[in-house]
mmCIF file of C-alpha atoms and ligand atoms in Angstrom:
data_model
loop_
_atom_site.group_PDB
_atom_site.id
_atom_site.type_symbol
_atom_site.label_atom_id
_atom_site.label_comp_id
_atom_site.label_asym_id
_atom_site.label_seq_id
_atom_site.Cartn_x
_atom_site.Cartn_y
_atom_site.Cartn_z
ATOM 1 C CA MET A 1 38.880 31.973 -24.202
ATOM 2 C CA LYS A 2 36.425 29.316 -22.390
ATOM 3 C CA ILE A 3 33.621 30.919 -21.209
ATOM 4 C CA LYS A 4 32.957 29.653 -17.465
ATOM 5 C CA LYS A 5 30.337 32.242 -16.327
ATOM 6 C CA ALA A 6 26.845 32.489 -16.947
ATOM 7 C CA ILE A 7 24.471 35.601 -15.479
ATOM 8 C CA ILE A 8 20.979 34.141 -15.096
ATOM 9 C CA PRO A 9 18.845 37.488 -14.551
ATOM 10 C CA ILE A 10 15.848 36.340 -12.352
ATOM 11 C CA ALA A 11 14.724 39.293 -10.342
ATOM 12 C CA GLY A 12 11.921 40.362 -12.533
ATOM 13 C CA LYS A 13 8.274 40.809 -11.184
ATOM 14 C CA GLY A 14 6.815 38.250 -13.629
ATOM 15 C CA THR A 15 3.663 40.009 -13.980
ATOM 16 C CA ARG A 16 2.269 38.147 -16.924
ATOM 17 C CA PHE A 17 2.243 35.067 -14.356
ATOM 18 C CA LEU A 18 0.055 36.355 -11.757
ATOM 19 C CA PRO A 19 -1.477 35.778 -9.430
ATOM 20 C CA ALA A 20 1.348 32.642 -8.796
ATOM 21 C CA THR A 21 4.138 35.054 -8.994
ATOM 22 C CA LYS A 22 2.751 37.221 -6.451
ATOM 23 C CA GLU A 23 3.994 34.671 -3.461
ATOM 24 C CA ILE A 24 6.458 31.986 -5.911
ATOM 25 C CA ALA A 25 9.692 32.963 -8.071
ATOM 26 C CA LYS A 26 8.269 32.398 -11.596
ATOM 27 C CA GLU A 27 11.408 30.148 -11.942
ATOM 28 C CA ILE A 28 10.423 27.472 -9.605
ATOM 29 C CA ILE A 29 6.985 26.797 -11.355
ATOM 30 C CA PRO A 30 7.594 23.612 -13.159
ATOM 31 C CA ILE A 31 7.023 22.435 -16.544
ATOM 32 C CA ILE A 32 5.412 18.854 -15.079
ATOM 33 C CA ASN A 33 7.551 18.318 -12.352
ATOM 34 C CA VAL A 34 10.531 20.061 -13.035
ATOM 35 C CA PRO A 35 11.094 23.530 -12.121
ATOM 36 C CA MET A 36 11.728 25.899 -15.486
ATOM 37 C CA ILE A 37 14.822 27.015 -13.748
ATOM 38 C CA HIS A 38 16.290 23.555 -13.692
ATOM 39 C CA TYR A 39 16.296 23.491 -17.698
ATOM 40 C CA ILE A 40 17.896 26.960 -18.142
ATOM 41 C CA VAL A 41 20.644 25.765 -15.627
ATOM 42 C CA GLU A 42 21.055 22.167 -17.182
ATOM 43 C CA GLU A 43 21.417 24.469 -20.471
ATOM 44 C CA ALA A 44 24.403 26.429 -19.167
ATOM 45 C CA CYS A 45 25.799 23.155 -17.844
ATOM 46 C CA GLU A 46 25.675 20.940 -20.689
ATOM 47 C CA ALA A 47 27.309 24.308 -22.569
ATOM 48 C CA GLY A 48 30.612 23.856 -20.030
ATOM 49 C CA ILE A 49 29.569 26.542 -17.698
ATOM 50 C CA GLU A 50 30.910 26.254 -14.447
ATOM 51 C CA GLN A 51 29.632 28.983 -12.313
ATOM 52 C CA VAL A 52 26.003 30.389 -12.479
ATOM 53 C CA ILE A 53 25.465 33.765 -11.083
ATOM 54 C CA PHE A 54 21.538 34.436 -10.282
ATOM 55 C CA VAL A 55 20.722 38.259 -10.468
ATOM 56 C CA THR A 56 17.856 38.121 -7.712
ATOM 57 C CA ALA A 57 15.513 39.715 -5.528
ATOM 58 C CA SER A 58 13.277 39.656 -2.684
ATOM 59 C CA GLY A 59 11.230 36.263 -2.556
ATOM 60 C CA LYS A 60 13.386 34.564 -4.520
ATOM 61 C CA PHE A 61 15.523 32.328 -1.898
ATOM 62 C CA ALA A 62 13.632 29.001 -3.289
ATOM 63 C CA VAL A 63 15.554 29.154 -6.619
ATOM 64 C CA GLU A 64 19.102 29.067 -4.724
ATOM 65 C CA ASP A 65 17.590 26.834 -2.331
ATOM 66 C CA TYR A 66 16.808 24.322 -5.399
ATOM 67 C CA PHE A 67 20.486 24.277 -5.981
ATOM 68 C CA ASP A 68 21.792 23.743 -2.761
ATOM 69 C CA ARG A 69 21.965 20.229 -0.882
ATOM 70 C CA ASN A 70 18.856 19.399 1.356
ATOM 71 C CA GLN A 71 20.219 16.905 3.859
ATOM 72 C CA GLU A 72 17.102 16.585 5.779
ATOM 73 C CA LEU A 73 15.357 15.211 2.551
ATOM 74 C CA GLU A 74 18.288 13.204 1.779
ATOM 75 C CA ALA A 75 18.344 11.651 5.046
ATOM 76 C CA PHE A 76 14.887 10.914 5.004
ATOM 77 C CA LEU A 77 14.879 9.357 1.322
ATOM 78 C CA GLU A 78 17.785 7.333 2.840
ATOM 79 C CA ARG A 79 15.847 6.123 5.850
ATOM 80 C CA ASN A 80 12.971 5.165 3.502
ATOM 81 C CA ASN A 81 15.069 3.520 0.624
ATOM 82 C CA LYS A 82 14.106 5.673 -1.963
ATOM 83 C CA HIS A 83 17.208 5.485 -3.860
ATOM 84 C CA LYS A 84 16.310 6.627 -7.199
ATOM 85 C CA GLU A 85 14.851 9.932 -5.479
ATOM 86 C CA LEU A 86 17.844 10.186 -3.560
ATOM 87 C CA GLU A 87 20.392 9.986 -6.778
ATOM 88 C CA LEU A 88 17.826 12.607 -8.377
ATOM 89 C CA ILE A 89 17.889 15.303 -5.584
ATOM 90 C CA ARG A 90 21.517 14.986 -4.353
ATOM 91 C CA LYS A 91 22.557 15.422 -8.585
ATOM 92 C CA ILE A 92 20.525 18.938 -8.650
ATOM 93 C CA GLY A 93 22.405 20.008 -5.696
ATOM 94 C CA SER A 94 25.800 19.387 -7.117
ATOM 95 C CA MET A 95 24.996 20.507 -10.704
ATOM 96 C CA VAL A 96 27.072 23.754 -10.538
ATOM 97 C CA ASP A 97 28.728 26.142 -8.556
ATOM 98 C CA VAL A 98 26.071 29.099 -7.838
ATOM 99 C CA THR A 99 26.295 32.341 -6.513
ATOM 100 C CA SER A 100 24.022 35.169 -6.282
ATOM 101 C CA VAL A 101 23.648 39.072 -6.334
ATOM 102 C CA ARG A 102 20.719 41.068 -5.178
ATOM 103 C CA GLN A 103 19.197 43.830 -7.677
ATOM 104 C CA LYS A 104 17.610 46.037 -5.035
ATOM 105 C CA GLU A 105 15.353 47.649 -7.207
ATOM 106 C CA GLN A 106 14.020 46.242 -10.672
ATOM 107 C CA LEU A 107 15.389 48.799 -13.294
ATOM 108 C CA GLY A 108 15.446 46.819 -16.064
ATOM 109 C CA LEU A 109 17.899 43.691 -17.837
ATOM 110 C CA GLY A 110 20.714 45.994 -18.568
ATOM 111 C CA HIS A 111 20.786 46.934 -14.759
ATOM 112 C CA ALA A 112 20.259 43.174 -13.633
ATOM 113 C CA VAL A 113 23.469 42.459 -15.983
ATOM 114 C CA LEU A 114 25.302 45.246 -14.644
ATOM 115 C CA CYS A 115 24.527 44.048 -10.788
ATOM 116 C CA ALA A 116 26.853 41.084 -11.858
ATOM 117 C CA LYS A 117 29.910 42.958 -12.747
ATOM 118 C CA ASN A 118 32.070 42.254 -9.730
ATOM 119 C CA MET A 119 31.142 38.709 -10.127
ATOM 120 C CA ILE A 120 32.432 38.324 -13.884
ATOM 121 C CA GLY A 121 36.109 40.134 -13.929
ATOM 122 C CA ASN A 122 37.991 40.178 -17.327
ATOM 123 C CA GLU A 123 36.375 37.452 -19.102
ATOM 124 C CA PRO A 124 33.288 36.934 -21.601
ATOM 125 C CA PHE A 125 30.335 35.300 -20.048
ATOM 126 C CA ALA A 126 27.048 34.190 -20.944
ATOM 127 C CA VAL A 127 23.913 35.520 -20.159
ATOM 128 C CA LEU A 128 20.396 33.228 -20.310
ATOM 129 C CA LEU A 129 17.022 34.297 -19.511
ATOM 130 C CA GLY A 130 15.316 32.780 -17.298
ATOM 131 C CA ASP A 131 11.720 32.486 -18.905
ATOM 132 C CA ASP A 132 13.073 31.537 -22.266
ATOM 133 C CA ILE A 133 13.747 27.652 -22.394
ATOM 134 C CA VAL A 134 15.187 26.668 -25.361
ATOM 135 C CA VAL A 135 15.295 22.484 -26.426
ATOM 136 C CA ASN A 136 17.867 21.304 -28.465
ATOM 137 C CA GLN A 137 20.751 18.474 -28.827
ATOM 138 C CA THR A 138 23.490 20.823 -28.551
ATOM 139 C CA PRO A 139 22.444 23.621 -26.173
ATOM 140 C CA ALA A 140 21.669 27.241 -27.692
ATOM 141 C CA ILE A 141 24.298 29.028 -25.640
ATOM 142 C CA LYS A 142 26.945 26.556 -26.541
ATOM 143 C CA GLN A 143 26.227 27.122 -30.237
ATOM 144 C CA LEU A 144 26.623 30.712 -29.481
ATOM 145 C CA MET A 145 29.963 30.163 -27.908
ATOM 146 C CA ASP A 146 31.146 28.171 -30.523
ATOM 147 C CA VAL A 147 30.629 31.316 -33.340
ATOM 148 C CA SER A 148 32.268 33.597 -30.349
ATOM 149 C CA LEU A 149 35.269 31.582 -30.654
ATOM 150 C CA THR A 150 35.256 31.614 -34.279
ATOM 151 C CA HIS A 151 35.442 35.456 -34.533
ATOM 152 C CA SER A 152 38.390 35.932 -31.563
ATOM 153 C CA GLY A 153 35.812 35.662 -28.214
ATOM 154 C CA ALA A 154 33.638 38.421 -29.867
ATOM 155 C CA THR A 155 29.842 39.378 -28.744
ATOM 156 C CA VAL A 156 26.912 36.954 -29.981
ATOM 157 C CA ILE A 157 23.413 37.852 -29.550
ATOM 158 C CA GLY A 158 20.888 34.381 -30.178
ATOM 159 C CA VAL A 159 18.034 35.026 -32.537
ATOM 160 C CA MET A 160 15.330 33.491 -34.002
ATOM 161 C CA GLU A 161 13.159 33.978 -36.972
ATOM 162 C CA VAL A 162 9.546 35.333 -36.168
ATOM 163 C CA PRO A 163 6.521 35.823 -38.376
ATOM 164 C CA ARG A 164 6.692 39.473 -39.731
ATOM 165 C CA ASN A 165 3.350 40.534 -38.102
ATOM 166 C CA GLU A 166 4.865 39.756 -34.601
ATOM 167 C CA THR A 167 8.173 41.900 -34.913
ATOM 168 C CA ASN A 168 6.504 44.249 -32.429
ATOM 169 C CA LYS A 169 6.599 41.943 -29.583
ATOM 170 C CA TYR A 170 10.615 41.648 -29.855
ATOM 171 C CA GLY A 171 13.953 43.109 -30.025
ATOM 172 C CA ILE A 172 15.085 42.624 -33.407
ATOM 173 C CA VAL A 173 18.373 43.237 -35.054
ATOM 174 C CA LYS A 174 19.886 44.539 -38.009
ATOM 175 C CA GLY A 175 22.893 43.907 -39.822
ATOM 176 C CA GLU A 176 24.804 42.566 -43.042
ATOM 177 C CA VAL A 177 24.244 38.549 -43.680
ATOM 178 C CA ILE A 178 27.608 36.724 -43.569
ATOM 179 C CA ASN A 179 26.269 33.403 -44.225
ATOM 180 C CA GLU A 180 22.618 31.833 -43.483
ATOM 181 C CA LYS A 181 22.794 32.058 -40.005
ATOM 182 C CA THR A 182 24.916 34.891 -39.162
ATOM 183 C CA LEU A 183 24.833 38.675 -39.299
ATOM 184 C CA ARG A 184 27.300 41.151 -38.525
ATOM 185 C CA MET A 185 24.905 44.034 -36.571
ATOM 186 C CA THR A 186 24.694 47.244 -37.090
ATOM 187 C CA GLY A 187 22.113 47.420 -34.268
ATOM 188 C CA MET A 188 18.823 46.433 -32.750
ATOM 189 C CA VAL A 189 15.233 47.966 -32.885
ATOM 190 C CA GLU A 190 13.066 47.788 -29.881
ATOM 191 C CA LYS A 191 9.643 46.472 -30.905
ATOM 192 C CA PRO A 192 9.342 47.628 -34.789
ATOM 193 C CA LYS A 193 6.053 47.562 -36.599
ATOM 194 C CA PRO A 194 6.274 45.012 -39.302
ATOM 195 C CA GLU A 195 6.665 47.435 -42.123
ATOM 196 C CA ASP A 196 9.548 49.320 -40.156
ATOM 197 C CA ALA A 197 11.462 45.709 -39.019
ATOM 198 C CA PRO A 198 15.017 45.970 -40.830
ATOM 199 C CA THR A 199 14.586 41.384 -40.155
ATOM 200 C CA ASN A 200 12.312 39.185 -38.736
ATOM 201 C CA LEU A 201 14.935 38.051 -36.713
ATOM 202 C CA ALA A 202 14.140 38.319 -32.483
ATOM 203 C CA THR A 203 16.532 38.299 -29.587
ATOM 204 C CA PRO A 204 15.118 35.492 -26.954
ATOM 205 C CA GLY A 205 16.830 35.672 -24.138
ATOM 206 C CA ARG A 206 20.587 34.111 -25.221
ATOM 207 C CA TYR A 207 23.755 36.169 -25.029
ATOM 208 C CA ILE A 208 27.754 35.837 -24.653
ATOM 209 C CA LEU A 209 28.698 39.354 -23.892
ATOM 210 C CA THR A 210 32.506 40.645 -22.980
ATOM 211 C CA PRO A 211 33.197 42.734 -20.076
ATOM 212 C CA GLU A 212 33.316 46.073 -22.092
ATOM 213 C CA ILE A 213 29.220 45.798 -22.086
ATOM 214 C CA PHE A 214 29.554 47.114 -18.296
ATOM 215 C CA SER A 215 31.383 50.642 -18.996
ATOM 216 C CA ILE A 216 28.452 51.083 -21.728
ATOM 217 C CA LEU A 217 25.893 49.973 -19.321
ATOM 218 C CA GLU A 218 27.199 52.412 -16.200
ATOM 219 C CA LYS A 219 26.847 55.123 -18.878
ATOM 220 C CA ILE A 220 23.541 54.382 -20.828
ATOM 221 C CA PRO A 221 20.554 56.549 -19.534
ATOM 222 C CA ARG A 222 17.255 54.778 -19.140
ATOM 223 C CA GLY A 223 15.483 53.620 -22.330
ATOM 224 C CA ALA A 224 12.008 51.796 -22.818
ATOM 225 C CA GLY A 225 9.826 51.442 -19.839
ATOM 226 C CA ASN A 226 11.886 53.623 -18.230
ATOM 227 C CA GLU A 227 14.509 51.103 -17.751
ATOM 228 C CA TYR A 228 17.890 50.463 -18.484
ATOM 229 C CA GLN A 229 17.918 47.976 -21.349
ATOM 230 C CA LEU A 230 20.556 45.465 -22.569
ATOM 231 C CA THR A 231 19.427 46.087 -26.027
ATOM 232 C CA ASP A 232 20.637 49.931 -25.586
ATOM 233 C CA ALA A 233 23.897 49.016 -24.290
ATOM 234 C CA ILE A 234 24.352 46.256 -27.436
ATOM 235 C CA ASN A 235 23.426 49.236 -29.628
ATOM 236 C CA VAL A 236 26.242 51.313 -28.581
ATOM 237 C CA LEU A 237 28.624 48.440 -28.842
ATOM 238 C CA CYS A 238 27.839 47.551 -32.164
ATOM 239 C CA GLN A 239 28.814 51.237 -33.222
ATOM 240 C CA THR A 240 32.634 50.630 -32.305
ATOM 241 C CA ARG A 241 33.075 46.485 -31.907
ATOM 242 C CA ASP A 242 32.104 43.369 -34.340
ATOM 243 C CA VAL A 243 28.782 41.997 -32.885
ATOM 244 C CA TYR A 244 27.367 39.325 -34.159
ATOM 245 C CA ALA A 245 23.879 37.508 -34.415
ATOM 246 C CA TYR A 246 23.541 34.092 -34.746
ATOM 247 C CA ARG A 247 20.438 31.860 -35.708
ATOM 248 C CA PHE A 248 20.301 29.129 -33.203
ATOM 249 C CA GLU A 249 18.846 25.695 -33.563
ATOM 250 C CA GLY A 250 16.230 24.652 -31.099
ATOM 251 C CA ASP A 251 12.583 24.973 -30.028
ATOM 252 C CA ARG A 252 11.945 27.968 -28.063
ATOM 253 C CA TYR A 253 9.323 28.633 -25.295
ATOM 254 C CA ASP A 254 8.398 31.901 -24.058
ATOM 255 C CA THR A 255 7.611 30.294 -20.509
ATOM 256 C CA GLY A 256 7.042 33.825 -18.876
ATOM 257 C CA ASN A 257 3.504 33.922 -20.754
ATOM 258 C CA VAL A 258 0.777 31.607 -20.110
ATOM 259 C CA HIS A 259 0.550 30.552 -23.879
ATOM 260 C CA GLY A 260 4.049 29.729 -24.014
ATOM 261 C CA TYR A 261 4.067 27.573 -20.844
ATOM 262 C CA LEU A 262 1.220 25.779 -22.000
ATOM 263 C CA ASP A 263 3.446 24.779 -25.243
ATOM 264 C CA ALA A 264 6.315 23.695 -23.143
ATOM 265 C CA THR A 265 4.154 21.758 -20.959
ATOM 266 C CA ILE A 266 2.251 19.981 -23.995
ATOM 267 C CA ASP A 267 5.567 19.239 -25.843
ATOM 268 C CA PHE A 268 7.472 18.301 -22.586
ATOM 269 C CA ALA A 269 4.812 15.521 -21.939
ATOM 270 C CA LEU A 270 4.994 14.378 -25.412
ATOM 271 C CA ARG A 271 8.561 14.094 -25.481
ATOM 272 C CA ASP A 272 8.931 12.268 -22.190
ATOM 273 C CA PRO A 273 8.517 8.197 -22.797
ATOM 274 C CA GLU A 274 7.306 7.919 -19.135
ATOM 275 C CA VAL A 275 4.518 10.524 -19.411
ATOM 276 C CA ARG A 276 3.727 10.166 -23.143
ATOM 277 C CA GLU A 277 1.457 7.301 -23.441
ATOM 278 C CA LYS A 278 -0.685 8.248 -20.372
ATOM 279 C CA PHE A 279 -0.807 11.819 -21.364
ATOM 280 C CA LEU A 280 -2.192 11.250 -24.783
ATOM 281 C CA ALA A 281 -4.876 8.846 -23.545
ATOM 282 C CA SER A 282 -5.992 11.568 -21.153
ATOM 283 C CA LEU A 283 -5.785 14.285 -23.723
ATOM 284 C CA LYS A 284 -8.371 12.572 -26.074
ATOM 285 C CA GLN A 285 -10.362 11.232 -22.998
ATOM 286 C CA ARG A 286 -10.487 15.262 -22.099
ATOM 287 C CA LEU A 287 -11.291 16.490 -25.780
ATOM 288 C CA ASN A 288 -14.199 13.913 -25.963
ATOM 289 C CA LYS A 289 -15.553 14.927 -22.393
ATOM 290 C CA HIS A 290 -15.616 18.645 -23.917
ATOM 291 C CA GLY A 291 -17.299 17.568 -27.109
ATOM 292 C CA ILE A 292 -14.076 18.422 -28.977
ATOM 293 C CA SER A 293 -13.027 17.111 -32.394
ATOM 294 C CA LEU A 294 -9.811 17.832 -34.352
HETATM 295 P P1 UTP B 301 10.567 40.151 -18.531
HETATM 296 O O1 UTP B 301 10.763 41.545 -19.201
HETATM 297 O O2 UTP B 301 10.416 38.921 -18.984
HETATM 298 O O3 UTP B 301 10.200 40.663 -17.032
HETATM 299 O O4 UTP B 301 12.340 39.968 -17.759
HETATM 300 P P2 UTP B 301 9.546 39.960 -16.019
HETATM 301 O O5 UTP B 301 9.357 40.661 -14.707
HETATM 302 O O6 UTP B 301 10.103 38.421 -15.530
HETATM 303 O O7 UTP B 301 8.046 39.214 -16.514
HETATM 304 P P3 UTP B 301 7.000 40.065 -16.964
HETATM 305 O O8 UTP B 301 7.120 40.522 -17.999
HETATM 306 O O9 UTP B 301 6.463 41.036 -15.400
HETATM 307 O O10 UTP B 301 5.713 39.090 -16.956
HETATM 308 C C1 UTP B 301 13.477 39.124 -18.612
HETATM 309 C C2 UTP B 301 14.093 38.906 -17.549
HETATM 310 O O11 UTP B 301 14.694 39.494 -16.982
HETATM 311 C C3 UTP B 301 14.954 39.427 -15.867
HETATM 312 C C4 UTP B 301 13.660 38.864 -15.434
HETATM 313 O O12 UTP B 301 13.318 37.980 -14.040
HETATM 314 C C5 UTP B 301 13.631 38.150 -16.693
HETATM 315 O O13 UTP B 301 14.116 36.599 -16.315
HETATM 316 N N1 UTP B 301 14.918 41.005 -15.007
HETATM 317 C C6 UTP B 301 14.415 41.770 -15.596
HETATM 318 C C7 UTP B 301 15.895 41.024 -13.897
HETATM 319 O O14 UTP B 301 16.587 40.562 -13.403
HETATM 320 N N2 UTP B 301 15.502 42.649 -13.593
HETATM 321 C C8 UTP B 301 14.888 43.752 -14.072
HETATM 322 O O15 UTP B 301 14.819 44.440 -13.472
HETATM 323 C C9 UTP B 301 13.955 43.085 -15.116
#
């Protein structure tokens, strides 16, 4: 079955990005001049998603507005013959059908996904986390959709290899190896010590889920951090259904923390032909200015 809907939970508090997130939605903070959330929605659209469901909280209106038309700005750009800019912002306004649902209390990622239950119906759907940007020609979520299709529409969790000494920062999957890139999962372990980690395959925020996850999310107790964890629900699902972990291709950035954000900014500047040369020149100049030779 074609996957048409994606849930993008953005109701988190963004504490790793304070003080900016005191007043600005983290997702609107740009990498160069494009808000982070644009990349996530673009990935979903390129994978064929037709409807994006944001799970929002108070103070996140700018994300919904960003994907809406701005007729006043369009009229201004038209009057001033700024055709390129006009085309750019019109394109964003018609990128995808966007709806949103409120998470009234931030009770965790599992709870956020459950908030979108009524918008999903009885079909498999994608979940993309708003602060994990993945760059690849074939979108990461499309890679997972394709794997799901080859396994009769099963649940597929996107994973990436992490250094052994960093397993304690991630949810780590375990299971039986099917091929070089795929595991049939037997479960997940939340932030294991390197010596206890069953693999070094972490889950950075790309999922294909089936509606049966909702009835599990309705029953699970609070888990780590006293929150309802999607990880706990996936663990339950693994006991009764085939759940796959797939090592997707792509450069992944955790833009929810300052260093991941800087990595993304530098890589995006180096990839952009309009920015690259000037950026390299100013980088060299600034390294000199600070007496740094590499
Ligand atoms: P994070 O754990 O990264 O939380 O959530 P956060 O609040 O965004 O950031 P920090 O850790 O405080 O800096 C992962 C994703 O799940 C969403 C977040 O918006 C983020 O996209 N989320 C988390 C919710 O929508 N609701 C929640 O209750 C928790």
